[in-house]
Amino acid sequence: MKTLDIIVPVYNEEDCIEETFNRLCSVRNQLFDKLNVSFLFINDGSKDSSIDILKKLSIENHFVKVIDFSRNFGHQIAVTAGIENTNADYVAIIDADLQDPPELIIDMYNKSLEGFDIVYGKRLKRENETAFKKITAFGFYRVLNSLCNLDIPTDTGDFRFITKDVVDVLKSMPEHNRFIRGMVPWVGFKSAPIEFNRDERFAGETHYPLKAMLRLAANGIFSFSLKPLKFINWLGIFLLLIAMFSLLKMNLLSATICFVGALQLFAIGIIGIYIGRIYEEVLNRPLYIIKDKYNL
Ligand code: UDP
Ligand code: MG
């Protein structure tokens, strides 16, 4: 029988895990005659009792595998660890807070049987998320696509179902700055969306406040686009025109100097970001450190 591993990144989700586990179990039962389903939880350095709950679940259920990180490495890295530690024929990635309905994994599996290697959840409605989050998320996917030479589906998170072929390619991508929802479409293969309404968090709070969201957005843009670098060239040309214009006008001199100074800093900043990323890759540190594994 073919195998399915459901990857669940966990950071401070003590109030969600049991309910998520129960819902995943019902998915497992419904797929019982078709797939051999395991759950792979990655505890991303939770500070609450998440790991104790996960340990208990892994002792009671042979199909619950747990990777326990030495500290918090971030959502994208936790998912990466899941991908690198699976050998299943199919992999599903789902959040631990039940915002992505687990039952959809069954639909995703059925869709994949039609010949799709990637089936991704496309969000229609976001239940009880702030207007700010909705607007920034809406803008983010559209800006990203216009900057990147890549067709990243709009309004999709990491909730998706992929085949071993895709997983194997992802395993071979060593980049440190990981933006999984960009890396999966980069791989290629046939993909299809399944639309769903994003639910409210079952309990607890988002771990993607504005700062984390901006970091993820920057990761997406700088990992998949050199356009910000090219943009600097255009700025240069633009500045040249301004300089010529102010030469004619003379009086704009001080304003121009300030403007030029600001733009130079901006340009250096962008180059700095790319150099910083090169530095991180050159260091070649491990992406994450595993403290313990259970049932693995
Ligand atoms: N998460 C994680 N490490 C982190 C932050 C989040 O593993 O540093 C997990 C979290 O437990 C959840 C998923 O990633 O399962 C998505 O996080 P969250 O629900 O906070 O993000 P949102 O849905 O608000 O974008
Ligand atoms: Mg969430």
XYZ file of C-alpha atoms and ligand atoms in Angstrom:
322
model
C 0.000 0.000 0.000
C 1.237 3.515 -0.745
C 2.218 5.743 2.143
C 1.262 9.291 3.089
C 3.109 11.403 5.655
C 1.257 14.439 6.968
C 3.798 17.075 8.034
C 2.668 19.361 10.848
C 4.959 22.182 12.092
C 4.258 22.966 15.731
C 5.231 26.032 17.715
C 3.465 26.637 21.017
C 0.293 24.833 20.009
C -0.533 23.016 23.261
C -4.201 23.984 22.963
C -4.518 22.794 19.369
C -2.497 19.602 19.077
C -5.005 17.137 20.497
C -7.876 18.438 18.396
C -5.639 18.514 15.320
C -4.558 14.961 16.080
C -8.205 13.819 16.343
C -9.172 15.480 13.078
C -6.116 13.970 11.362
C -7.045 10.564 12.778
C -10.444 10.785 11.155
C -8.717 11.584 7.842
C -6.454 8.600 8.445
C -9.458 6.353 9.067
C -11.198 7.528 5.924
C -8.095 6.760 3.867
C -7.483 3.488 5.667
C -8.081 1.161 2.704
C -6.144 3.351 0.263
C -3.122 4.752 2.053
C -0.901 3.966 4.976
C -0.990 7.324 6.785
C 1.504 8.643 9.360
C 1.736 12.037 11.021
C 5.084 13.781 11.252
C 5.033 16.557 13.828
C 7.971 18.932 14.005
C 8.219 20.631 17.351
C 9.904 23.915 16.469
C 11.283 24.739 19.906
C 7.926 25.271 21.570
C 8.094 26.905 24.992
C 4.820 25.409 26.186
C 3.890 21.768 26.778
C 3.526 20.931 23.070
C 6.413 18.457 23.130
C 5.001 16.558 26.117
C 1.675 16.120 24.326
C 3.461 15.030 21.148
C 5.662 12.565 23.039
C 2.598 11.029 24.650
C 0.831 10.742 21.287
C 3.890 9.084 19.773
C 4.041 6.514 22.565
C 0.357 5.675 22.203
C 0.295 5.662 18.393
C 2.929 4.034 16.235
C 1.925 6.282 13.303
C 2.796 9.493 15.147
C 6.390 10.493 14.420
C 7.967 13.474 16.125
C 11.049 15.556 15.413
C 12.048 17.797 18.287
C 14.237 20.786 17.375
C 16.891 22.116 19.757
C 15.297 25.573 19.506
C 12.886 27.604 17.390
C 14.072 27.658 13.776
C 10.925 29.008 12.131
C 7.924 27.630 10.318
C 9.582 27.206 6.901
C 12.540 25.342 8.383
C 10.226 23.083 10.388
C 8.386 22.120 7.201
C 11.761 21.566 5.522
C 12.803 19.145 8.270
C 9.573 17.263 7.673
C 10.269 17.027 3.954
C 13.844 15.869 4.523
C 12.775 13.189 6.973
C 10.105 11.474 4.942
C 10.268 8.664 2.450
C 6.546 8.416 1.863
C 4.934 8.191 -1.579
C 2.835 11.251 -0.790
C 3.362 14.179 1.557
C 0.799 16.627 2.890
C 1.788 19.811 4.713
C -0.705 21.331 7.126
C -0.641 23.866 9.982
C -1.249 22.682 13.527
C -3.937 25.248 14.326
C -6.752 23.801 12.164
C -6.934 26.873 9.960
C -6.443 24.464 7.095
C -9.211 21.831 7.297
C -7.533 18.376 7.511
C -10.458 16.715 5.702
C -9.341 18.500 2.547
C -6.335 16.183 2.407
C -8.713 13.481 1.174
C -9.901 15.716 -1.681
C -6.288 16.593 -2.430
C -5.389 12.909 -2.627
C -8.298 12.225 -4.972
C -7.268 15.171 -7.123
C -3.669 13.916 -7.284
C -4.966 10.623 -8.675
C -6.093 12.579 -11.728
C -2.403 13.009 -12.509
C -1.313 16.024 -10.466
C 1.965 16.004 -8.553
C 1.079 19.099 -6.568
C -2.357 19.870 -5.187
C -2.400 23.112 -3.227
C -5.041 24.648 -1.023
C -6.255 27.947 -2.397
C -7.836 30.197 0.195
C -11.156 31.749 -0.637
C -12.244 33.330 2.592
C -10.258 34.105 5.700
C -12.432 33.653 8.719
C -11.791 36.231 11.448
C -8.407 37.382 10.273
C -7.804 41.101 10.618
C -8.512 43.330 7.625
C -4.840 44.279 7.770
C -3.712 40.666 7.399
C -6.136 40.085 4.546
C -4.995 43.183 2.667
C -1.284 42.538 3.135
C -1.709 38.898 2.118
C -3.718 39.947 -0.930
C -1.054 42.454 -1.970
C 1.868 40.183 -1.168
C 1.043 37.391 -3.614
C 0.397 39.859 -6.401
C 3.598 41.880 -5.853
C 5.571 38.664 -5.602
C 4.268 37.333 -8.884
C 4.931 40.562 -10.711
C 8.521 40.589 -9.398
C 9.380 36.937 -9.863
C 9.731 34.984 -13.038
C 7.643 32.344 -11.414
C 4.009 31.514 -11.291
C 3.360 31.360 -7.582
C -0.346 30.677 -7.157
C -2.049 33.574 -5.388
C -3.608 33.074 -1.965
C -1.940 29.783 -1.191
C -0.024 28.961 1.933
C 1.954 25.850 2.577
C -1.136 23.666 2.867
C -0.568 21.235 0.033
C -0.308 17.633 -1.092
C 2.719 16.565 -3.131
C 4.107 13.355 -4.569
C 7.473 11.772 -3.860
C 8.859 13.119 -7.147
C 8.359 16.679 -5.919
C 9.631 15.838 -2.431
C 12.834 14.403 -3.918
C 13.542 17.609 -5.823
C 12.818 19.710 -2.733
C 15.256 17.555 -0.775
C 17.952 18.463 -3.298
C 17.436 22.215 -2.845
C 19.878 23.290 -0.115
C 19.122 27.016 0.118
C 19.058 28.450 3.608
C 16.483 31.134 3.019
C 13.522 28.935 2.389
C 10.255 30.069 0.932
C 8.460 26.803 0.404
C 5.411 28.144 -1.363
C 7.776 29.559 -3.986
C 10.083 26.538 -4.105
C 7.272 24.081 -4.841
C 6.047 25.843 -8.006
C 9.689 26.432 -9.019
C 10.112 22.659 -9.174
C 7.495 22.485 -11.912
C 5.316 19.382 -12.372
C 1.589 19.354 -12.911
C -0.339 21.200 -10.237
C -3.957 21.908 -9.397
C -5.715 23.966 -6.730
C -8.396 22.882 -4.310
C -10.337 25.859 -3.035
C -11.272 26.211 0.604
C -12.355 28.693 3.205
C -9.645 29.353 5.729
C -11.026 28.764 9.210
C -10.327 30.563 12.396
C -7.436 29.384 14.500
C -8.700 26.639 16.847
C -6.857 28.183 19.799
C -3.872 30.363 20.579
C -2.463 33.213 18.549
C -0.786 33.657 15.193
C 3.005 33.414 15.137
C 3.104 35.601 12.085
C 2.844 39.115 13.432
C 3.726 41.933 11.048
C 7.481 41.526 11.513
C 7.445 37.801 10.716
C 5.152 38.374 7.767
C 7.461 41.031 6.328
C 10.417 38.681 6.798
C 8.589 35.934 4.924
C 7.596 38.364 2.179
C 11.190 39.599 1.801
C 12.370 36.003 1.694
C 9.940 35.299 -1.088
C 11.022 38.288 -3.143
C 14.787 38.059 -2.640
C 14.848 34.271 -3.155
C 13.052 34.303 -6.423
C 13.820 37.623 -8.024
C 16.825 39.639 -9.106
C 14.536 42.471 -10.089
C 15.313 44.585 -6.990
C 18.967 44.597 -8.172
C 17.954 45.580 -11.683
C 15.694 48.224 -10.204
C 18.840 49.948 -8.931
C 20.025 50.425 -12.518
C 16.766 52.061 -13.412
C 17.074 54.294 -10.381
C 20.496 55.307 -11.656
C 19.094 56.306 -15.022
C 16.260 58.135 -13.343
C 18.752 60.014 -11.159
C 20.797 60.987 -14.150
C 17.734 62.618 -15.649
C 17.010 64.463 -12.390
C 20.604 65.621 -12.209
C 20.426 66.995 -15.748
C 17.160 68.693 -14.943
C 18.480 70.297 -11.738
C 21.550 71.454 -13.599
C 19.247 73.490 -15.780
C 17.266 74.788 -12.817
C 20.199 75.336 -10.410
C 17.903 75.986 -7.402
C 17.019 72.326 -6.848
C 20.567 71.552 -5.832
C 20.224 70.808 -2.141
C 17.006 68.830 -2.620
C 18.717 66.786 -5.267
C 21.714 66.069 -3.083
C 19.502 64.727 -0.320
C 17.482 62.713 -2.757
C 20.556 61.212 -4.334
C 22.002 60.387 -0.940
C 18.823 58.614 0.084
C 18.633 56.641 -3.101
C 22.257 55.579 -2.814
C 21.641 54.249 0.655
C 18.581 52.446 -0.617
C 20.553 50.905 -3.449
C 23.401 49.845 -1.166
C 20.792 48.383 1.161
C 19.357 46.164 -1.517
C 22.778 44.957 -2.573
C 23.540 44.373 1.098
C 20.518 42.102 1.414
C 21.713 39.907 -1.410
C 25.257 39.835 -0.054
C 23.902 38.905 3.353
C 22.074 36.013 1.788
C 25.205 34.886 -0.046
C 27.026 35.024 3.298
C 24.405 32.810 4.915
C 24.665 30.270 2.123
C 28.487 30.315 2.229
C 28.522 29.603 5.957
C 26.601 26.459 5.066
C 25.421 25.847 8.585
C 22.847 23.122 9.112
C 19.335 24.412 8.545
C 18.153 23.026 11.857
C 19.315 20.957 14.780
C 17.351 17.936 15.904
C 17.398 17.230 19.626
C 15.245 14.098 19.625
C 13.230 11.896 17.338
C 10.310 9.696 18.322
C 9.059 6.776 16.166
C 11.532 7.795 13.502
N 5.058 27.580 13.385
C 6.309 26.982 13.537
N 7.374 27.763 13.873
C 7.269 29.107 14.051
C 6.003 29.711 13.858
C 4.921 28.929 13.497
O 6.440 25.762 13.381
O 8.293 29.748 14.370
C 3.901 26.741 12.995
C 2.646 26.969 13.808
O 2.613 26.149 14.967
C 1.551 26.596 12.811
C 2.145 27.034 11.485
O 3.541 27.089 11.680
O 1.318 25.204 12.770
C 1.606 28.370 11.000
O 1.768 29.340 12.017
P 0.609 30.369 12.395
O -0.695 29.643 12.486
O 1.041 31.103 13.606
O 0.611 31.330 11.140
P -0.662 32.008 10.407
O -1.634 30.892 10.120
O -1.205 32.983 11.375
O -0.087 32.614 9.179
Mg -2.464 29.729 11.528
